[in-house]
């Protein structure tokens, strides 16, 4: 993996399989990559985790703004990407597959997610992309394929979902009542159960 400290953290061209904690960017301004290819499924954890940098908020620090996560492949983890308090982060051209959750993004504004694949994410959580309290973001050109739930929105408002493909998911999109004023345009839905 390549990492650089500019406005935020960059993680590019990593491949993480069976990762307990593949890249932990918690309390760091650079990437730490732990190779864990031989861990059993029961011991899998988070492929990529970004929980912060400055300003403590309980156990989590906030304002890790402007990061870039691109050209990575994460497979067979609990969370392919777990990212919190990261306003303005760009997540592009990644593959998140065969995990319990492809990507779990929380408490952020102005995210850009484009040209990612969220596929075959199954298990207890079984979701391709979960947005919890993420507002004003652009989600475009992504593929959600054969997940338990392709996309889940909870407390996330004012987001634009454009040109995404939802194919063969058990449930294409789950919107909680707290997800308001989201705009869906030019998305394709095919072969989803509901």
Coordinates of N, CA and C in Angstrom, one line a residue:
X1 N 0.8 -1.2 0.0 CA 0.0 0.0 0.0 C 0.9 1.2 0.0
X2 N 0.4 2.3 -0.6 CA 1.1 3.6 -0.7 C 0.3 4.5 0.2
X3 N 1.0 5.3 1.1 CA 0.2 6.2 1.9 C 1.0 7.6 1.9
X4 N 0.3 8.7 2.0 CA 0.9 10.0 2.1 C 0.1 10.8 3.0
X5 N 0.7 11.8 3.7 CA 0.0 12.7 4.6 C -0.1 14.0 3.9
X6 N -1.3 14.3 3.3 CA -1.5 15.6 2.8 C -2.6 16.2 3.6
X7 N -3.8 16.6 3.0 CA -4.9 17.0 3.8 C -5.5 15.9 4.6
X8 N -5.3 14.7 4.1 CA -5.8 13.5 4.8 C -4.9 12.3 4.5
X9 N -5.4 11.2 4.8 CA -4.7 9.9 4.5 C -5.0 9.4 3.2
X10 N -4.1 8.8 2.5 CA -4.3 8.1 1.2 C -3.9 6.7 1.3
X11 N -4.8 5.8 0.9 CA -4.5 4.4 0.8 C -4.8 3.9 -0.6
X12 N -3.8 3.4 -1.3 CA -4.1 3.1 -2.7 C -3.4 1.8 -3.0
X13 N -4.0 1.1 -4.0 CA -3.5 -0.2 -4.5 C -3.2 -1.2 -3.5
X14 N -4.0 -1.4 -2.5 CA -3.8 -2.4 -1.5 C -4.7 -3.6 -1.8
X15 N -4.3 -4.8 -1.5 CA -5.2 -6.0 -1.6 C -5.2 -6.6 -0.3
X16 N -6.3 -6.7 0.3 CA -6.4 -7.3 1.7 C -7.4 -8.5 1.6
X17 N -7.0 -9.6 2.0 CA -7.8 -10.8 2.0 C -7.7 -11.5 3.4
X18 N -8.8 -11.9 4.0 CA -8.8 -12.5 5.3 C -8.1 -11.6 6.3
X19 N -8.4 -10.3 6.2 CA -7.7 -9.3 7.1 C -8.4 -9.2 8.4
X20 N -7.6 -9.4 9.5 CA -8.2 -9.1 10.8 C -8.2 -7.6 11.0
X21 N -7.1 -6.9 10.7 CA -7.1 -5.5 10.7 C -6.1 -5.1 9.7
X22 N -6.5 -5.0 8.4 CA -5.5 -4.9 7.3 C -4.8 -3.5 7.3
X23 N -5.5 -2.4 7.4 CA -4.9 -1.1 7.5 C -5.6 -0.4 8.6
X24 N -5.0 0.0 9.6 CA -5.6 0.7 10.8 C -5.0 2.1 10.8
X25 N -5.9 3.1 10.5 CA -5.4 4.5 10.4 C -5.9 5.2 11.7
X26 N -6.3 4.5 12.7 CA -6.8 5.1 14.0 C -5.6 5.8 14.7
X27 N -5.8 7.0 15.0 CA -4.9 7.9 15.7 C -3.5 8.0 14.9
X28 N -3.6 7.9 13.6 CA -2.3 8.0 12.8 C -2.5 9.0 11.6
X29 N -1.4 9.6 11.2 CA -1.5 10.4 10.0 C -0.8 9.7 8.9
X30 N -0.6 8.4 9.0 CA 0.0 7.6 7.9 C -0.6 6.2 8.0
X31 N -0.5 5.5 6.9 CA -1.1 4.1 6.8 C -0.2 3.1 7.5
X32 N -0.8 2.2 8.2 CA -0.1 1.1 8.8 C -0.8 -0.2 8.2
X33 N 0.0 -1.0 7.5 CA -0.6 -2.2 6.9 C -0.1 -3.4 7.6
X34 N -1.0 -4.2 8.0 CA -0.6 -5.5 8.7 C -1.1 -6.6 7.8
X35 N -0.1 -7.4 7.4 CA -0.5 -8.5 6.5 C -1.0 -9.6 7.4
X36 N -2.2 -10.1 7.0 CA -2.9 -11.1 7.8 C -3.7 -12.1 6.9
X37 N -3.0 -12.5 5.9 CA -3.7 -13.4 4.9 C -4.2 -14.7 5.4
X38 N -3.6 -15.2 6.4 CA -3.9 -16.6 6.8 C -4.9 -16.7 8.0
X39 N -5.5 -15.6 8.4 CA -6.5 -15.7 9.5 C -7.7 -16.4 9.1
X40 N -8.3 -17.2 10.0 CA -9.5 -17.9 9.7 C -10.7 -17.0 9.7
X41 N -11.8 -17.4 9.1 CA -13.0 -16.5 8.9 C -13.5 -16.1 10.3
X42 N -13.4 -16.9 11.3 CA -14.0 -16.5 12.6 C -13.2 -15.4 13.2
X43 N -12.0 -15.2 12.8 CA -11.1 -14.1 13.3 C -11.0 -12.9 12.5
X44 N -11.8 -12.8 11.5 CA -11.7 -11.7 10.6 C -12.3 -10.4 11.2
X45 N -11.7 -9.3 10.8 CA -12.1 -8.0 11.4 C -12.4 -7.0 10.3
X46 N -11.6 -5.9 10.3 CA -11.8 -4.8 9.4 C -10.7 -4.7 8.4
X47 N -11.0 -4.7 7.1 CA -10.0 -4.6 6.1 C -9.3 -3.2 6.2
X48 N -10.1 -2.2 6.0 CA -9.6 -0.8 6.1 C -10.4 0.0 7.2
X49 N -9.7 0.5 8.1 CA -10.4 1.3 9.2 C -9.8 2.7 9.3
X50 N -10.6 3.7 9.1 CA -10.2 5.1 9.3 C -11.2 5.6 10.3
X51 N -10.7 5.8 11.5 CA -11.5 6.4 12.5 C -10.9 7.7 13.0
X52 N -10.2 8.5 12.2 CA -9.9 9.7 12.8 C -8.5 10.2 12.8
X53 N -8.4 11.4 13.3 CA -7.1 11.9 13.7 C -7.3 13.0 14.8
X54 N -7.7 14.1 14.6 CA -7.6 15.2 15.6 C -8.8 15.2 16.5
X55 N -8.9 16.1 17.5 CA -10.1 16.4 18.3 C -10.8 15.1 18.9
X56 N -10.4 14.8 20.1 CA -11.0 13.6 20.7 C -12.5 13.7 20.9
X57 N -13.2 12.6 20.6 CA -14.7 12.5 20.9 C -14.9 11.2 21.5
X58 N -14.7 11.1 22.8 CA -14.8 9.7 23.4 C -13.6 8.9 23.0
X59 N -13.9 7.7 22.5 CA -12.8 6.8 22.1 C -12.4 7.1 20.6
X60 N -13.1 8.0 20.0 CA -12.9 8.3 18.5 C -12.5 9.7 18.4
X61 N -11.5 9.9 17.5 CA -11.1 11.3 17.2 C -11.7 11.7 15.8
X62 N -11.9 13.0 15.6 CA -12.6 13.4 14.4 C -11.8 14.3 13.5
X63 N -12.4 14.7 12.4 CA -11.8 15.6 11.5 C -10.6 15.1 10.6
X64 N -10.7 13.8 10.3 CA -9.7 13.2 9.3 C -10.3 13.5 7.9
X65 N -10.2 14.8 7.6 CA -10.9 15.3 6.4 C -10.0 15.1 5.1
X66 N -10.7 15.0 4.0 CA -10.0 15.0 2.7 C -9.1 13.8 2.4
X67 N -9.4 12.7 2.9 CA -8.7 11.5 2.6 C -9.0 10.9 1.2
X68 N -8.2 10.0 0.8 CA -8.4 9.3 -0.5 C -8.3 7.8 -0.3
X69 N -9.3 7.0 -0.7 CA -9.2 5.6 -0.6 C -9.5 5.1 -2.1
X70 N -8.5 4.7 -2.8 CA -8.8 4.3 -4.2 C -7.9 3.1 -4.6
X71 N -8.5 2.4 -5.6 CA -7.8 1.2 -6.3 C -7.4 0.1 -5.3
X72 N -8.3 -0.1 -4.3 CA -8.0 -1.2 -3.3 C -9.0 -2.3 -3.6
X73 N -8.6 -3.5 -3.2 CA -9.5 -4.7 -3.2 C -9.5 -5.2 -1.8
X74 N -10.7 -5.4 -1.1 CA -10.8 -5.9 0.2 C -11.8 -7.1 0.1
X75 N -11.4 -8.2 0.6 CA -12.3 -9.4 0.5 C -12.3 -10.1 1.9
X76 N -13.4 -10.8 2.2 CA -13.5 -11.7 3.3 C -13.1 -11.1 4.6
X77 N -13.6 -9.9 4.9 CA -13.4 -9.2 6.2 C -14.7 -9.0 6.8
X78 N -14.7 -8.5 8.1 CA -16.0 -8.1 8.7 C -16.5 -6.9 8.0
X79 N -15.7 -5.8 8.0 CA -16.0 -4.6 7.3 C -14.8 -4.4 6.3
X80 N -15.2 -4.3 5.0 CA -14.2 -4.0 4.0 C -13.5 -2.6 4.3
X81 N -14.4 -1.6 4.5 CA -13.9 -0.3 4.9 C -14.8 0.2 6.0
X82 N -14.2 0.7 7.1 CA -15.0 1.3 8.2 C -14.4 2.7 8.4
X83 N -15.1 3.7 8.1 CA -14.6 5.1 8.0 C -15.6 6.0 8.7
X84 N -15.1 6.7 9.7 CA -15.9 7.6 10.5 C -15.2 9.0 10.6
X85 N -16.1 10.1 10.7 CA -15.6 11.4 11.0 C -14.6 11.9 9.9
X86 N -14.9 11.7 8.7 CA -13.9 11.9 7.6 C -14.6 12.7 6.5
X87 N -14.9 14.0 6.8 CA -15.5 14.9 5.8 C -14.7 15.0 4.6
X88 N -15.3 15.0 3.4 CA -14.7 15.3 2.1 C -13.8 14.1 1.6
X89 N -13.9 12.9 2.2 CA -13.1 11.8 1.7 C -13.6 11.3 0.4
X90 N -12.7 10.9 -0.5 CA -13.0 10.4 -1.8 C -12.7 8.9 -1.8
X91 N -13.7 8.1 -2.1 CA -13.5 6.6 -2.1 C -13.9 6.2 -3.6
X92 N -12.9 5.8 -4.3 CA -13.1 5.5 -5.8 C -12.3 4.3 -6.3
X93 N -13.0 3.6 -7.2 CA -12.3 2.5 -7.9 C -11.8 1.4 -7.0
X94 N -12.6 1.1 -6.0 CA -12.3 0.0 -5.1 C -13.2 -1.2 -5.3
X95 N -12.8 -2.3 -4.8 CA -13.7 -3.5 -4.8 C -13.8 -4.0 -3.4
X96 N -15.1 -4.0 -2.9 CA -15.4 -4.5 -1.5 C -16.3 -5.7 -1.7
X97 N -15.8 -6.9 -1.5 CA -16.6 -8.1 -1.8 C -16.3 -9.2 -0.7
X98 N -17.3 -10.0 -0.7 CA -17.3 -11.2 0.2 C -17.0 -11.0 1.6
X99 N -17.5 -9.8 2.2 CA -17.3 -9.5 3.6 C -18.7 -9.4 4.2
X100 N -18.8 -9.2 5.5 CA -20.1 -9.0 6.1 C -20.7 -7.6 5.7
X101 N -19.8 -6.6 5.7 CA -20.2 -5.3 5.2 C -19.1 -4.8 4.3
X102 N -19.5 -4.4 3.1 CA -18.5 -3.9 2.1 C -17.8 -2.6 2.6
X103 N -18.7 -1.6 2.9 CA -18.2 -0.4 3.5 C -19.2 0.2 4.5
X104 N -18.7 0.6 5.6 CA -19.6 1.2 6.6 C -19.0 2.6 6.9
X105 N -19.8 3.6 6.5 CA -19.3 5.0 6.6 C -20.2 5.8 7.5
X106 N -19.7 6.5 8.4 CA -20.5 7.1 9.5 C -20.0 8.5 9.8
X107 N -21.0 9.4 10.2 CA -20.7 10.7 10.7 C -19.8 11.5 9.9
X108 N -20.1 11.6 8.6 CA -19.3 12.4 7.7 C -20.1 13.2 6.7
X109 N -19.6 14.3 6.1 CA -20.2 15.1 5.1 C -19.4 15.2 3.9
X110 N -20.1 15.4 2.8 CA -19.3 15.7 1.5 C -18.5 14.5 1.0
X111 N -18.9 13.3 1.3 CA -18.1 12.2 0.7 C -18.3 12.1 -0.8
X112 N -17.4 11.5 -1.5 CA -17.6 11.2 -2.9 C -17.2 9.7 -3.0
X113 N -18.2 8.9 -3.5 CA -18.0 7.5 -3.7 C -18.3 7.3 -5.2
X114 N -17.3 6.9 -5.9 CA -17.6 6.6 -7.4 C -16.8 5.5 -7.9
X115 N -17.5 4.7 -8.8 CA -16.9 3.6 -9.5 C -16.3 2.5 -8.6
X116 N -17.0 2.3 -7.5 CA -16.7 1.2 -6.6 C -17.6 0.0 -6.9
X117 N -17.1 -1.2 -6.5 CA -17.9 -2.4 -6.6 C -18.2 -2.9 -5.2
X118 N -19.4 -3.1 -4.8 CA -19.8 -3.7 -3.6 C -20.6 -5.0 -3.9
X119 N -19.9 -6.1 -3.7 CA -20.5 -7.4 -4.2 C -20.4 -8.5 -3.3
X120 N -21.4 -9.4 -3.2 CA -21.4 -10.6 -2.5 C -21.1 -10.4 -1.0
X121 N -21.6 -9.3 -0.4 CA -21.4 -9.1 1.0 C -22.5 -9.8 1.7
X122 N -22.2 -10.8 2.5 CA -23.2 -11.6 3.2 C -22.8 -11.8 4.6
X123 N -23.7 -12.4 5.4 CA -23.4 -12.6 6.8 C -24.5 -11.9 7.7
X124 N -24.1 -11.7 8.9 CA -25.1 -11.1 9.8 C -25.5 -9.7 9.4
X125 N -24.6 -8.8 9.0 CA -25.0 -7.5 8.6 C -25.4 -7.5 7.1
X126 N -24.7 -8.2 6.3 CA -25.0 -8.4 4.9 C -25.4 -7.1 4.1
X127 N -24.5 -6.2 4.0 CA -24.8 -4.9 3.3 C -23.6 -4.5 2.5
X128 N -23.9 -4.1 1.3 CA -22.8 -3.6 0.4 C -22.2 -2.3 0.9
X129 N -23.1 -1.2 1.1 CA -22.7 0.1 1.5 C -23.7 0.6 2.6
X130 N -23.2 0.9 3.8 CA -24.0 1.4 4.8 C -23.6 2.9 5.1
X131 N -24.5 3.8 5.0 CA -24.2 5.2 5.3 C -25.1 5.6 6.6
X132 N -24.4 5.9 7.7 CA -25.0 6.3 8.9 C -24.6 7.7 9.2
X133 N -25.6 8.6 9.2 CA -25.4 10.0 9.5 C -24.3 10.6 8.6
X134 N -24.4 10.4 7.3 CA -23.6 10.9 6.3 C -24.4 11.8 5.4
X135 N -24.1 13.1 5.3 CA -24.9 14.0 4.6 C -24.2 14.7 3.4
X136 N -24.9 15.2 2.4 CA -24.4 16.0 1.4 C -23.3 15.3 0.5
X137 N -23.5 14.0 0.3 CA -22.4 13.2 -0.4 C -22.9 12.9 -1.8
X138 N -22.0 12.5 -2.6 CA -22.2 12.1 -4.0 C -21.8 10.6 -4.1
X139 N -22.8 9.8 -4.5 CA -22.6 8.4 -4.7 C -23.0 8.1 -6.2
X140 N -21.9 7.8 -7.0 CA -22.2 7.7 -8.4 C -21.4 6.7 -9.1
X141 N -22.0 6.0 -10.1 CA -21.3 5.0 -10.9 C -20.8 3.8 -10.2
X142 N -21.4 3.4 -9.1 CA -21.1 2.3 -8.3 C -21.9 1.1 -8.7
X143 N -21.4 -0.1 -8.4 CA -22.1 -1.4 -8.7 C -22.4 -2.1 -7.4
X144 N -23.6 -2.4 -7.1 CA -24.1 -3.1 -6.0 C -24.6 -4.5 -6.5
X145 N -23.9 -5.6 -6.2 CA -24.2 -6.8 -6.9 C -24.3 -8.0 -5.8
X146 N -25.4 -8.6 -5.8 CA -25.6 -9.9 -5.0 C -25.3 -9.7 -3.5
X147 N -25.6 -8.6 -2.9 CA -25.5 -8.4 -1.5 C -26.8 -8.7 -0.8
X148 N -26.8 -8.9 0.5 CA -28.0 -9.1 1.3 C -28.9 -7.8 1.1
X149 N -28.2 -6.6 1.4 CA -28.8 -5.3 1.1 C -27.7 -4.6 0.3
X150 N -28.1 -4.0 -0.8 CA -27.1 -3.3 -1.6 C -26.7 -2.0 -0.9
X151 N -27.6 -1.2 -0.5 CA -27.4 0.1 0.1 C -28.3 0.3 1.3
X152 N -27.7 0.8 2.4 CA -28.6 1.1 3.5 C -28.3 2.5 4.0
X153 N -29.3 3.3 4.2 CA -29.2 4.7 4.7 C -29.9 4.8 6.0
X154 N -29.2 5.4 7.0 CA -29.8 5.6 8.3 C -29.3 7.0 8.8
X155 N -30.2 7.9 8.9 CA -29.9 9.2 9.4 C -29.0 10.0 8.4
X156 N -29.0 9.6 7.2 CA -28.2 10.2 6.1 C -29.1 11.0 5.2
X157 N -28.9 12.3 5.0 CA -29.8 13.2 4.3 C -29.0 14.0 3.3
X158 N -29.7 14.5 2.2 CA -29.2 15.4 1.3 C -28.1 14.8 0.4
X159 N -28.2 13.5 0.2 CA -27.2 12.8 -0.7 C -27.7 12.6 -2.1
X160 N -26.8 12.6 -3.1 CA -27.3 12.3 -4.5 C -26.7 11.0 -4.9
X161 N -27.6 10.1 -5.4 CA -27.2 8.8 -5.9 C -27.5 8.7 -7.4
X162 N -26.5 8.7 -8.2 CA -26.6 8.9 -9.6 C -25.9 7.8 -10.4
X163 N -26.5 7.2 -11.4 CA -25.9 6.2 -12.3 C -25.3 5.0 -11.6
X164 N -25.9 4.6 -10.5 CA -25.5 3.3 -9.8 C -26.2 2.2 -10.4
X165 N -25.7 1.0 -10.3 CA -26.3 -0.3 -10.7 C -26.6 -1.2 -9.5
X166 N -27.8 -1.6 -9.3 CA -28.2 -2.5 -8.3 C -28.7 -3.8 -8.9
X167 N -27.9 -4.8 -8.8 CA -28.1 -6.0 -9.5 C -28.1 -7.2 -8.6
X168 N -29.2 -8.0 -8.6 CA -29.3 -9.3 -7.9 C -29.1 -9.2 -6.4
X169 N -29.4 -8.1 -5.8 CA -29.4 -8.0 -4.3 C -30.7 -8.6 -3.7
X170 N -30.6 -9.1 -2.5 CA -31.9 -9.5 -1.9 C -32.8 -8.3 -1.7
X171 N -32.2 -7.2 -1.2 CA -32.9 -5.9 -1.1 C -32.0 -4.8 -1.7
X172 N -32.5 -4.2 -2.7 CA -31.6 -3.2 -3.4 C -31.2 -2.0 -2.4
X173 N -32.2 -1.4 -1.8 CA -32.0 -0.2 -1.0 C -32.9 -0.3 0.3
X174 N -32.3 0.0 1.4 CA -33.0 0.1 2.7 C -32.9 1.5 3.2
X175 N -34.0 2.2 3.2 CA -34.0 3.6 3.7 C -34.7 3.6 5.1
X176 N -34.0 4.1 6.1 CA -34.6 4.3 7.4 C -35.4 5.6 7.3
X177 N -36.4 5.7 8.2 CA -37.2 7.0 8.2 C -36.4 8.2 8.4
X178 N -35.2 8.0 9.0 CA -34.4 9.2 9.3 C -33.5 9.6 8.1
X179 N -33.6 8.9 7.0 CA -32.9 9.3 5.8 C -33.8 10.2 4.9
X180 N -33.5 11.5 4.9 CA -34.4 12.4 4.3 C -33.7 13.2 3.2
X181 N -34.5 13.6 2.2 CA -34.1 14.5 1.1 C -32.9 14.0 0.3
X182 N -32.9 12.7 0.1 CA -31.9 12.0 -0.7 C -32.5 12.0 -2.2
X183 N -31.6 12.2 -3.2 CA -32.1 12.2 -4.6 C -31.5 11.0 -5.3
X184 N -32.3 10.2 -5.9 CA -31.9 9.1 -6.7 C -32.2 9.4 -8.2
X185 N -31.2 9.3 -9.1 CA -31.5 9.6 -10.5 C -30.6 8.7 -11.4
X186 N -31.2 8.2 -12.5 CA -30.5 7.4 -13.5 C -29.8 6.2 -12.9
X187 N -30.4 5.6 -11.9 CA -29.8 4.3 -11.4 C -30.5 3.2 -12.1
X188 N -29.9 2.0 -12.1 CA -30.4 0.8 -12.8 C -30.7 -0.2 -11.7
X189 N -31.9 -0.8 -11.8 CA -32.3 -1.9 -10.9 C -32.6 -3.1 -11.7
X190 N -32.0 -4.2 -11.4 CA -32.3 -5.4 -12.2 C -32.0 -6.7 -11.4
X191 N -33.0 -7.6 -11.3 CA -32.8 -8.9 -10.7 C -32.8 -8.8 -9.2
X192 N -33.2 -7.7 -8.5 CA -33.2 -7.6 -7.1 C -34.5 -8.3 -6.6
X193 N -34.5 -8.9 -5.4 CA -35.7 -9.5 -4.9 C -36.7 -8.5 -4.5
X194 N -36.2 -7.4 -3.9 CA -37.1 -6.3 -3.6 C -36.3 -5.0 -3.5

